[in-house]
Tab-separated table of C-alpha atoms in Angstrom:
chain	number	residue	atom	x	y	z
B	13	UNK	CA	-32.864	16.647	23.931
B	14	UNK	CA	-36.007	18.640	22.868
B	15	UNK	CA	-39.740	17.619	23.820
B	16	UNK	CA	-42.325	17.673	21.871
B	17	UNK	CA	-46.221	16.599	23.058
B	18	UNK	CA	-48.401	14.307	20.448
B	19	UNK	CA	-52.257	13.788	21.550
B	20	UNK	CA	-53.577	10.635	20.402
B	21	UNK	CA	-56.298	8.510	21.047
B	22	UNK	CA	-56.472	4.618	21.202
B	23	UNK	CA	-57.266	2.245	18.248
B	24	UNK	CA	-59.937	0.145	18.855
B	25	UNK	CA	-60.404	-1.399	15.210
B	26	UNK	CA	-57.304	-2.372	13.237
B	27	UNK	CA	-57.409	-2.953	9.741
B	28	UNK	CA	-56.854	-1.341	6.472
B	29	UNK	CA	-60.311	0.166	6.330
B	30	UNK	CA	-60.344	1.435	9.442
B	31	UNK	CA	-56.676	2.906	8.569
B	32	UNK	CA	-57.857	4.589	5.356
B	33	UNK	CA	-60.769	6.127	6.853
B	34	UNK	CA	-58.615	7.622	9.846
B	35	UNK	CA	-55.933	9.027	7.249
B	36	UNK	CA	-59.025	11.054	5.315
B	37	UNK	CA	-60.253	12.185	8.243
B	38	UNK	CA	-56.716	14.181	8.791
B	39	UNK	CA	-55.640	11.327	11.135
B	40	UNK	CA	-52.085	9.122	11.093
B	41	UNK	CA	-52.399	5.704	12.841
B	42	UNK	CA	-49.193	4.551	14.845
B	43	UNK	CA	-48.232	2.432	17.090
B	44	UNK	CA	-45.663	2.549	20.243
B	45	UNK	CA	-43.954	-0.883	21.709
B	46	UNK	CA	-40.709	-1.323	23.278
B	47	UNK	CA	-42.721	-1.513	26.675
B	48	UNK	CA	-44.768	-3.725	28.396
B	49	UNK	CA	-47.440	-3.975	25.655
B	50	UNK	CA	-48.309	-2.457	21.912
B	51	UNK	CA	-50.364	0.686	21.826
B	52	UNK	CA	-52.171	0.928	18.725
B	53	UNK	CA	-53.402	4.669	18.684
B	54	UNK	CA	-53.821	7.628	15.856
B	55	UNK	CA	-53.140	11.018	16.006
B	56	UNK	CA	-53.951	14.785	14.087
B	57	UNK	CA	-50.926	14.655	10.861
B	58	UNK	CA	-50.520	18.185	11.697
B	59	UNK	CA	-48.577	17.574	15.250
B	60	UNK	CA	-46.018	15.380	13.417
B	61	UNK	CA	-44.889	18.214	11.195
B	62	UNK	CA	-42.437	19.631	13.744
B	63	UNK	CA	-41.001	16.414	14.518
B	64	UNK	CA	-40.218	14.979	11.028
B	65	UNK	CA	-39.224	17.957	9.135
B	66	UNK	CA	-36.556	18.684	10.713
B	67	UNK	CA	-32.969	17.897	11.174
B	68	UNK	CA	-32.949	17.526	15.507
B	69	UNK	CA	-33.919	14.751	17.521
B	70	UNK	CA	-36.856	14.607	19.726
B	71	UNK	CA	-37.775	13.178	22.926
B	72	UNK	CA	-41.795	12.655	22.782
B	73	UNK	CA	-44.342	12.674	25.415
B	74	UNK	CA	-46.807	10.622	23.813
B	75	UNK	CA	-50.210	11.320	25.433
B	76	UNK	CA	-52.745	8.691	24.385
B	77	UNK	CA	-56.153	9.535	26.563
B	78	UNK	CA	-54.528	10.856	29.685
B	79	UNK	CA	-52.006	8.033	30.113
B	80	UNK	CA	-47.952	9.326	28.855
B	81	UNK	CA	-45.295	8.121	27.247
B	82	UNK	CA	-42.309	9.103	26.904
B	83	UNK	CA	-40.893	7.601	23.411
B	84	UNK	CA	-38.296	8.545	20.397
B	85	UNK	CA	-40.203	8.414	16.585
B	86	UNK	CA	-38.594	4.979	14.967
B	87	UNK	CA	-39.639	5.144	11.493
B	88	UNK	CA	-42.428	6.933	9.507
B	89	UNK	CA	-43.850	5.818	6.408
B	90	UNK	CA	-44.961	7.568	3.376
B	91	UNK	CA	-47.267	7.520	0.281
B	92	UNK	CA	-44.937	6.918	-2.518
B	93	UNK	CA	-46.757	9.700	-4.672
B	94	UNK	CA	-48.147	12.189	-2.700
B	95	UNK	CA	-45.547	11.546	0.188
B	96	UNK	CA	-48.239	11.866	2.531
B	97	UNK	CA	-47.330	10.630	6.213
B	98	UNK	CA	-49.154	7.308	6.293
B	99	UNK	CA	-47.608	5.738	9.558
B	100	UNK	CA	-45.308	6.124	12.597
B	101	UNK	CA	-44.048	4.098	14.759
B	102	UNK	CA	-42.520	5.523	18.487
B	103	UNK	CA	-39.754	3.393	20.502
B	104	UNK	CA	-40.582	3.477	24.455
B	105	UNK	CA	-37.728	5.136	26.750
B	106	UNK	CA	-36.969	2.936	29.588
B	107	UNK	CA	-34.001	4.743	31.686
B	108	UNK	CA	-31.926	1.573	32.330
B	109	UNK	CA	-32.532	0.417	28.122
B	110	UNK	CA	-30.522	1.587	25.196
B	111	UNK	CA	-31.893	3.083	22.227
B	112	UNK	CA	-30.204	3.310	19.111
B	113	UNK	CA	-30.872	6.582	16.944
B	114	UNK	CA	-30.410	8.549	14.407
B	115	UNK	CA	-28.072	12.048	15.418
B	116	UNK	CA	-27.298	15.490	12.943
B	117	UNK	CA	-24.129	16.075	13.075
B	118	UNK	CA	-22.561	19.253	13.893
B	119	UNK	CA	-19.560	21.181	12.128
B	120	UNK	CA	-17.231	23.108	14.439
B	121	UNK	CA	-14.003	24.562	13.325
B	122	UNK	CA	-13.340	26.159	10.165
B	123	UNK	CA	-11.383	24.049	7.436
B	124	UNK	CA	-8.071	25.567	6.364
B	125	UNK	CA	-8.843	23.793	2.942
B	126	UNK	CA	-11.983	25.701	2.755
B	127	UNK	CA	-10.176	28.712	3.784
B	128	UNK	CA	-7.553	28.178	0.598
B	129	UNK	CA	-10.780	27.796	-2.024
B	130	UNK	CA	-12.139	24.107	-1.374
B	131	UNK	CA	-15.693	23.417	-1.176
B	132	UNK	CA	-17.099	21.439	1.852
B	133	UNK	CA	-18.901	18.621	0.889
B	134	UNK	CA	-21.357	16.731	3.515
B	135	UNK	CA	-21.346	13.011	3.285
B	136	UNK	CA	-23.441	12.257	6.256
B	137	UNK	CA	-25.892	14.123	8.092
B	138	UNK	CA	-26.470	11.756	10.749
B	139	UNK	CA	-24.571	9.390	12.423
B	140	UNK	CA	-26.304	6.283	14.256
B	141	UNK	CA	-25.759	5.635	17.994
B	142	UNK	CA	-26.788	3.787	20.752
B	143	UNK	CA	-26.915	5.332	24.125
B	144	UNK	CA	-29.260	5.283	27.803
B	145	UNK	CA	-32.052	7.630	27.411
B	146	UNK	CA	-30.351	10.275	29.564
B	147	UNK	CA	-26.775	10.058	27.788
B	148	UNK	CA	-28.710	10.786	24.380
B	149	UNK	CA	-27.468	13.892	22.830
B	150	UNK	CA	-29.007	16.440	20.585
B	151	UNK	CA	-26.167	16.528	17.901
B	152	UNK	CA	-22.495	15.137	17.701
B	153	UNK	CA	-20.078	17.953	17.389
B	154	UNK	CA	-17.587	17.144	14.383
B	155	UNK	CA	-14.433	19.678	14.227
B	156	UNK	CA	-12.994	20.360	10.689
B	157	UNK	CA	-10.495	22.493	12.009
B	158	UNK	CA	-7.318	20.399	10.035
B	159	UNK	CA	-9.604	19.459	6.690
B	160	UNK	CA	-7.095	20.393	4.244
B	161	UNK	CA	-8.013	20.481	0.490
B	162	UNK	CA	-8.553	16.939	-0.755
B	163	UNK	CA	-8.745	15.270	2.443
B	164	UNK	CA	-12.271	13.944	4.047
B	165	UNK	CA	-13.023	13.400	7.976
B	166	UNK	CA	-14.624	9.954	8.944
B	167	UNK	CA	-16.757	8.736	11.748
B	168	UNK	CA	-13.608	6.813	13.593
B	169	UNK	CA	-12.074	10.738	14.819
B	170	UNK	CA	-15.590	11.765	16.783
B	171	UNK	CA	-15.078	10.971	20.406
B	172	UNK	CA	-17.992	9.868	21.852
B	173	UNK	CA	-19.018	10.907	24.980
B	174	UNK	CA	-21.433	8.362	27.439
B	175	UNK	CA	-22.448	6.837	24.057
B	176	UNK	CA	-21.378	4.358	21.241
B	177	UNK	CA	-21.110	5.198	17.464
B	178	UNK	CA	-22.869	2.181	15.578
B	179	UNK	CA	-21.825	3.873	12.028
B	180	UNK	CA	-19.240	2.217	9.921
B	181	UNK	CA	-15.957	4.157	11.310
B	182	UNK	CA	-14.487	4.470	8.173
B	183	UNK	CA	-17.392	6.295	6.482
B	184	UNK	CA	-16.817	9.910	5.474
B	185	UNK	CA	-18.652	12.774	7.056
B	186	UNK	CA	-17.074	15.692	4.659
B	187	UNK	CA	-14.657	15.815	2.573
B	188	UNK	CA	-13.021	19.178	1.252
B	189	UNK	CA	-13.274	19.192	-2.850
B	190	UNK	CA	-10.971	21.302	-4.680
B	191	UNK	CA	-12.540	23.037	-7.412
B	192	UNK	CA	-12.132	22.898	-10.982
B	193	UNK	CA	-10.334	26.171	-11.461
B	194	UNK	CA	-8.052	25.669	-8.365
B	195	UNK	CA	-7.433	22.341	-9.815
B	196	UNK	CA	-6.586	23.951	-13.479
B	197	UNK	CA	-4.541	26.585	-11.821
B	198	UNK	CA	-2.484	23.980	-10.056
B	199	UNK	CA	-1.909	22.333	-13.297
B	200	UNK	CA	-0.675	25.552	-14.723
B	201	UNK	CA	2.475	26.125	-11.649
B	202	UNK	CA	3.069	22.136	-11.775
B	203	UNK	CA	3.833	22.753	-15.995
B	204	UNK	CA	5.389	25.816	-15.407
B	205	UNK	CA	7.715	24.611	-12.860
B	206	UNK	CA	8.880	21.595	-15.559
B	207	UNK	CA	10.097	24.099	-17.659
């Protein structure tokens, strides 16, 4: 899994006020637990741009004055009009704990309906698992190799490896549409074959 470093500094007032006045000042408050204690802490808004705006997973290493942390972001919360990032909140690693987390998934394979004119259709983009710290991985590989036209893949044919799928295994992950002309054109050889 990637790393990515977040300064931050500790709270010492908590409060709404305090809150607004950190997020004009370019600042996100947060807060980590899952260890021995809460940190309240804040950090710049510009170091969390690499971590939620994108697809991947990352391990952090949460440095609040001097002291680190290694933690995995939990949830982040935004304005509901100017989607600006108003709070995170980090989940402590512990290397004998599970974590449960959010994965991309991963296409491999190419899809024979695809091949013949279907369109592949995502359903999920991430599947949720739970796994030890060091079992965690950066994607789960998905292979659409036999996704014939019509036909969708679901999260019970991933094998998972050193962790557990907590996604509903008979949710689809992609599903091979057939499009409207293929679908016409099939129309036309069923009719003409009646004939």
């Amino acid at each position: 899994m990637k790393t990515l470093e977040i300064i931050g500094f500790k709270r010492a007032n908590l409060g709404k006020q305090q809150s607004k006045e950190l997020r004009n000042d370019s600042f996100v408050p947060g807060v980590l637990y899952g260890g021995g204690e809460q940190v309240h802490f804040y950090a710049p808004v510009i170091l969390f741009r690499d971590l939620i705006y994108t697809p991947e997973v990352h391990e952090v290493d949460l440095n609040i004055e001097g002291t680190h942390y290694r933690a995995v972001l939990q949830d982040a919360q935004f304005h509901p009009v100017n989607e600006m990032l108003l709070h995170v909140d980090f989940l402590e690693l512990q290397d004998d704990k599970p974590v449960k987390i959010d994965v991309p998934v991963k296409f491999v394979g190419v899809s024979p309906g695809v091949l013949a004119g279907g369109k592949l259709v995502t359903k999920l983009r991430a599947i949720k698992i739970k796994a030890l710290p060091a079992n965690l991985p950066d994607f789960v590989e998905v292979n659409i190799s036999d996704l014939e036209l019509g036909k969708s893949i679901k999260v019970s044919k991933i094998q998972p490896d050193n962790y557990e799928i907590l996604t509903n295994p008979s949710a689809p992950i992609a599903t091979v549409t057939i499009p409207r002309a293929l679908k016409s054109a099939q129309a036309e050889e069923a009719r003409g074959g009646k004939k």
